[in-house]
Short mmCIF file of C-alpha atoms in Angstrom, two decimals:
data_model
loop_
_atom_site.label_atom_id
_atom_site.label_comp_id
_atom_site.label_asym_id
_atom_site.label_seq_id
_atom_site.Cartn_x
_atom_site.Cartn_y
_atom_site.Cartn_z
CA UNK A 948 16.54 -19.26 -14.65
CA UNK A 949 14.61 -22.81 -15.19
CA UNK A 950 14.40 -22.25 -11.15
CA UNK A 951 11.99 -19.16 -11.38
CA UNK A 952 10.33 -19.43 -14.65
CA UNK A 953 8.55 -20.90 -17.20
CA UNK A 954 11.43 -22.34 -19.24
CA UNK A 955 9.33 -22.37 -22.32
CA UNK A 956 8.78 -18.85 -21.97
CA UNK A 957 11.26 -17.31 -20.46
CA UNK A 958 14.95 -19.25 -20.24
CA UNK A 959 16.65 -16.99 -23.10
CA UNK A 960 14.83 -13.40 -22.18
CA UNK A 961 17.52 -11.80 -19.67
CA UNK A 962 14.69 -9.47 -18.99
CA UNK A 963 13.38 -11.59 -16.74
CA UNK A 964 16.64 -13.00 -15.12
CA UNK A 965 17.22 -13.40 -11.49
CA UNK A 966 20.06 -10.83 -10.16
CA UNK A 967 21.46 -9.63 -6.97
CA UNK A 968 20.56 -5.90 -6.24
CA UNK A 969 23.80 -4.48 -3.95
CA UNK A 970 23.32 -0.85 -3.78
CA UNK A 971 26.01 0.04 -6.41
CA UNK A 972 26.42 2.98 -8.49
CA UNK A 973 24.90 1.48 -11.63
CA UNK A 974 21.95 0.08 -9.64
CA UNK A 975 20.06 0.82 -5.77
CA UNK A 976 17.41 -1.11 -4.08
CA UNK A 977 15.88 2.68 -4.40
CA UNK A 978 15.85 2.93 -8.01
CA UNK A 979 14.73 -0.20 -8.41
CA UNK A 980 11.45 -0.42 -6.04
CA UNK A 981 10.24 3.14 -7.59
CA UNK A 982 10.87 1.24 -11.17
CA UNK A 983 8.63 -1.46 -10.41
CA UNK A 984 5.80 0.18 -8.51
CA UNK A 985 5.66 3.00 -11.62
CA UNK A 986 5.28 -0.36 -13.63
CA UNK A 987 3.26 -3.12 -11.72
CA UNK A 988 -0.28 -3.76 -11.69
CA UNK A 989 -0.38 -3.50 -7.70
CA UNK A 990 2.01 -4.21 -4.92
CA UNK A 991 2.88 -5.36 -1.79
CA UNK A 992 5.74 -4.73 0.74
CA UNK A 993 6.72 -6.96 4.00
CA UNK A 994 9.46 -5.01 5.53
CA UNK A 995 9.96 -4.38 9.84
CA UNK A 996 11.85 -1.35 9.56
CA UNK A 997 10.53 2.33 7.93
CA UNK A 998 11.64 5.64 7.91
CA UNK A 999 9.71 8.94 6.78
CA UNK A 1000 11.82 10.44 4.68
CA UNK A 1001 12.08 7.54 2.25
CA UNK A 1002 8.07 7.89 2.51
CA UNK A 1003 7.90 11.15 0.22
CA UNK A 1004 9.70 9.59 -3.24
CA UNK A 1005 6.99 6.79 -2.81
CA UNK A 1006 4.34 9.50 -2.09
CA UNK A 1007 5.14 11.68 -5.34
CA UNK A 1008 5.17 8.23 -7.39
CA UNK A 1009 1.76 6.80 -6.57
CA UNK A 1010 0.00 10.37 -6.51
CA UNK A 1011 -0.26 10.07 -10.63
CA UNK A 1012 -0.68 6.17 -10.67
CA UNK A 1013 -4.00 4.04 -10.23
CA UNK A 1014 -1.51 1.27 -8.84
CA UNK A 1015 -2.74 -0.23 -5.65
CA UNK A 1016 -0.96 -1.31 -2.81
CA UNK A 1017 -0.51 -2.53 0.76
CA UNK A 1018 2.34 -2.12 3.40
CA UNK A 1019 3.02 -4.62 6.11
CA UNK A 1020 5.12 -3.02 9.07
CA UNK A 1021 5.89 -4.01 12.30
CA UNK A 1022 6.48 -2.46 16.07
CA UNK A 1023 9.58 -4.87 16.50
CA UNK A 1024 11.84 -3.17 19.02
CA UNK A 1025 9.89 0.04 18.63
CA UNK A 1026 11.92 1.44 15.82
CA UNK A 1027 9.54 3.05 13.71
CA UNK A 1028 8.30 6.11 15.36
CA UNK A 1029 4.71 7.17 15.40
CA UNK A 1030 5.31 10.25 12.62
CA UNK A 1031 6.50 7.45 9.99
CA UNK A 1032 3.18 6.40 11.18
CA UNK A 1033 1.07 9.18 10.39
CA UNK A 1034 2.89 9.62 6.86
CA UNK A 1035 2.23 5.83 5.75
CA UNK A 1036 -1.79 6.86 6.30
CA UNK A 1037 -0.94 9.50 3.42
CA UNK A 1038 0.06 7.29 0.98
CA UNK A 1039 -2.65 7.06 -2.11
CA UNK A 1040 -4.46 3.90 -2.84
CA UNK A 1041 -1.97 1.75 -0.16
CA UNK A 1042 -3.66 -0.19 2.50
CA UNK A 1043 -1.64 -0.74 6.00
CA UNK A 1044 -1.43 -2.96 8.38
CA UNK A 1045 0.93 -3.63 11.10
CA UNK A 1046 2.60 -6.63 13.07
CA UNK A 1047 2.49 -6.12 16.71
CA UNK A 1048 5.33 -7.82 18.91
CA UNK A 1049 2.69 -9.61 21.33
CA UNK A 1050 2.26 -11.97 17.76
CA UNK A 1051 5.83 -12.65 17.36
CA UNK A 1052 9.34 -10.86 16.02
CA UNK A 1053 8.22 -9.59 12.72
CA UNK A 1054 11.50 -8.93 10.95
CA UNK A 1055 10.74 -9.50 7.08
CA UNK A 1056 12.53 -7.66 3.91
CA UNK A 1057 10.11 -8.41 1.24
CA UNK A 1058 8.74 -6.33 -1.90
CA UNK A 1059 6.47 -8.30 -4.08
CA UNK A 1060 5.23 -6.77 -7.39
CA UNK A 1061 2.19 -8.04 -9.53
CA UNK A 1062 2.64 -7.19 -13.28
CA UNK A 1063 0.53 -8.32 -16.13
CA UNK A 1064 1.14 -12.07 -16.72
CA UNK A 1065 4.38 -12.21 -14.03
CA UNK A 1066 5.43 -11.47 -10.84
CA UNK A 1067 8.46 -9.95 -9.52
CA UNK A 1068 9.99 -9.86 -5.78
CA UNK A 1069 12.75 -8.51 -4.23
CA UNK A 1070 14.19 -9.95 -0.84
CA UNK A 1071 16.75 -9.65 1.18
CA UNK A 1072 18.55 -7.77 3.74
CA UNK A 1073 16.74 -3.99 2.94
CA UNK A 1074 14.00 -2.24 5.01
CA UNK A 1075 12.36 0.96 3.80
CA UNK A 1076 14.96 3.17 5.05
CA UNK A 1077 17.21 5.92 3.40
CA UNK A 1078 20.42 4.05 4.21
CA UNK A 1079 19.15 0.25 3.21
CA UNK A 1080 17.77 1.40 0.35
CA UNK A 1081 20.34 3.85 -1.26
CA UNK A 1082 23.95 3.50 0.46
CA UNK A 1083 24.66 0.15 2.62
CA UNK A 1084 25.89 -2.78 1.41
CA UNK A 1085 22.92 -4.97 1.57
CA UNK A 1086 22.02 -7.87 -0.50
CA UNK A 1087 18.42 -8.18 -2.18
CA UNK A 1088 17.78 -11.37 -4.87
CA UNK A 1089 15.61 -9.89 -7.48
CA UNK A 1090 13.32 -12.89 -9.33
CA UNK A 1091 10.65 -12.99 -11.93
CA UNK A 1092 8.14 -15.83 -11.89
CA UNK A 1093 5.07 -16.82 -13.95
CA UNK A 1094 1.56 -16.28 -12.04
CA UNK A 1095 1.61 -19.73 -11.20
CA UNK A 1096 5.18 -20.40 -10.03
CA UNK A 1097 5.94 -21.41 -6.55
CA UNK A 1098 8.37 -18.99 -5.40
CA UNK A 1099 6.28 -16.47 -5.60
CA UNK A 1100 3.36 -17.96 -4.75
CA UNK A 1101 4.99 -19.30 -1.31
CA UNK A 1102 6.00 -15.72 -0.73
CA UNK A 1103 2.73 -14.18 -1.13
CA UNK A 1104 1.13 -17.18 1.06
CA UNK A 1105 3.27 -16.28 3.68
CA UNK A 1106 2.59 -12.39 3.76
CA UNK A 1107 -0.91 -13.08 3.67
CA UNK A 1108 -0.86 -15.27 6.76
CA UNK A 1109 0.96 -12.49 8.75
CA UNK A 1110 -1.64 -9.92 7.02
CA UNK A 1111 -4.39 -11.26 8.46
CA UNK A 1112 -3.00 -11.53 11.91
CA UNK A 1113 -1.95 -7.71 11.89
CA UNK A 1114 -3.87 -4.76 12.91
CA UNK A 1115 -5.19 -2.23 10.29
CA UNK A 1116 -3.63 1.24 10.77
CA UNK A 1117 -5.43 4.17 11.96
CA UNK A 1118 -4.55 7.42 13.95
CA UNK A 1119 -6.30 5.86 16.77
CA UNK A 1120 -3.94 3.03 16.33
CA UNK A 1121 -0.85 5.22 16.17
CA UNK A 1122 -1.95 7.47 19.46
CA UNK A 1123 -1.63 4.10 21.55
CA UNK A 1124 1.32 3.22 19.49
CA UNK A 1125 2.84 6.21 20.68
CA UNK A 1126 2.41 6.02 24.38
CA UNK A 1127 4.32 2.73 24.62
CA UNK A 1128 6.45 4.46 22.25
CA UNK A 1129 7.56 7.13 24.29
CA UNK A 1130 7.74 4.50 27.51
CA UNK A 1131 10.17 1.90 25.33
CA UNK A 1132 12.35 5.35 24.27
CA UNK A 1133 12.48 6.62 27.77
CA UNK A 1134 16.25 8.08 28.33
CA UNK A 1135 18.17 5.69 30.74
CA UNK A 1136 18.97 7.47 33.73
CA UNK A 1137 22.70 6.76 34.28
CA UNK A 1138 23.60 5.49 37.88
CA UNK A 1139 27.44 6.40 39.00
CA UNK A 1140 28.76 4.56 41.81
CA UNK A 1141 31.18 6.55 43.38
CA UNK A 1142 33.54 5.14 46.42
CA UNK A 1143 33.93 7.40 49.67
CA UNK A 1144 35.82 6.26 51.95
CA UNK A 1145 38.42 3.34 53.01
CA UNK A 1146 35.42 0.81 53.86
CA UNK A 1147 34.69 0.86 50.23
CA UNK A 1148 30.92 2.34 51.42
CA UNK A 1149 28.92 3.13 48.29
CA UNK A 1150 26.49 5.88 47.13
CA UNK A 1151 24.74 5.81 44.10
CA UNK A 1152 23.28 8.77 41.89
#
């Protein structure tokens, strides 16, 4: 613990111990972000990957909380669709921005939480998806630091360098998103060679 924390304060309180969150039936990376953002002062999340459904237990959480928040996402690979989109601009009191692929491969797992006095973050291997965050196996470190310890603070550096190089959403944002959306998602159209006669002549369709 003498890693993460004040050891004056904190060495004997297992409160505040570092542990590793696996997605087991005592204890989900999806209990455990709705625990801390019904708890923390204000919070941020680096993660590449979202899905909408996952969007409406964070929805119902912050509706009845003066918590604020922000959401980095990314376009990496084109995975999120443009309706995850659109829900993320529901989301009370939660500013978003998003890391476009012409700035690099944005592939972070990160959920930072501010609390009174502390900080907590979870990373690992989880994005903001149903499966990541409930069933897989994944592996997330959960730590606790003082305001001023370095973990943390190297942590939040980093998502605010990658902040302020992203693009703030907007539905004119996501309408262009989803043009190159639908191009990168185009079906493959399957070629079948097909052989026709003894001088192995070939037509394709």
């Amino acid at each position: 613990m003498n890693s993460f924390l004040d050891k004056n304060t904190f060495e004997q309180n297992d409160e505040y111990a570092a542990k590793l969150i696996a997605n087991t039936k005592d204890e989900t990376m999806y209990n455990r972000i709705l625990d801390e953002v019904q708890h923390c002062k204000s919070f941020t999340f680096a993660v590449a990957f979202i899905e909408s459904g996952i969007l409406n237990s964070l929805k119902t959480v912050l509706k009845d909380l003066n918590v604020q928040g922000r959401i980095l996402t990314s376009t990496y690979l084109y995975f999120n669709k443009p309706q995850m989109f659109r829900e993320l601009l529901k989301l009370p009191n939660v500013e978003i921005r998003v890391y476009e692929q012409n700035h690099g491969k944005f592939h972070a797992k990160g959920y930072l939480f501010q609390h009174e006095g502390y900080q907590s973050a979870l990373v690992g291997s989880s994005n903001f998806t149903a499966g990541a965050l409930k069933v897989n196996k994944e592996w997330n470190l959960l730590f606790t630091s003082h305001n001023n310890g370095k973990l943390t603070e190297d942590i939040a550096s980093e998502i605010e360098e990658q902040w302020k190089g992203a693009s703030k959403l907007s539905p004119e944002w996501i309408d262009e998103y989803e043009k190159k959306y639908k191009i990168q998602n185009k079906p493959a159209i399957k070629v079948v060679s097909q052989s026709v006669d003894e001088d192995n002549s070939n037509y394709s369709i």
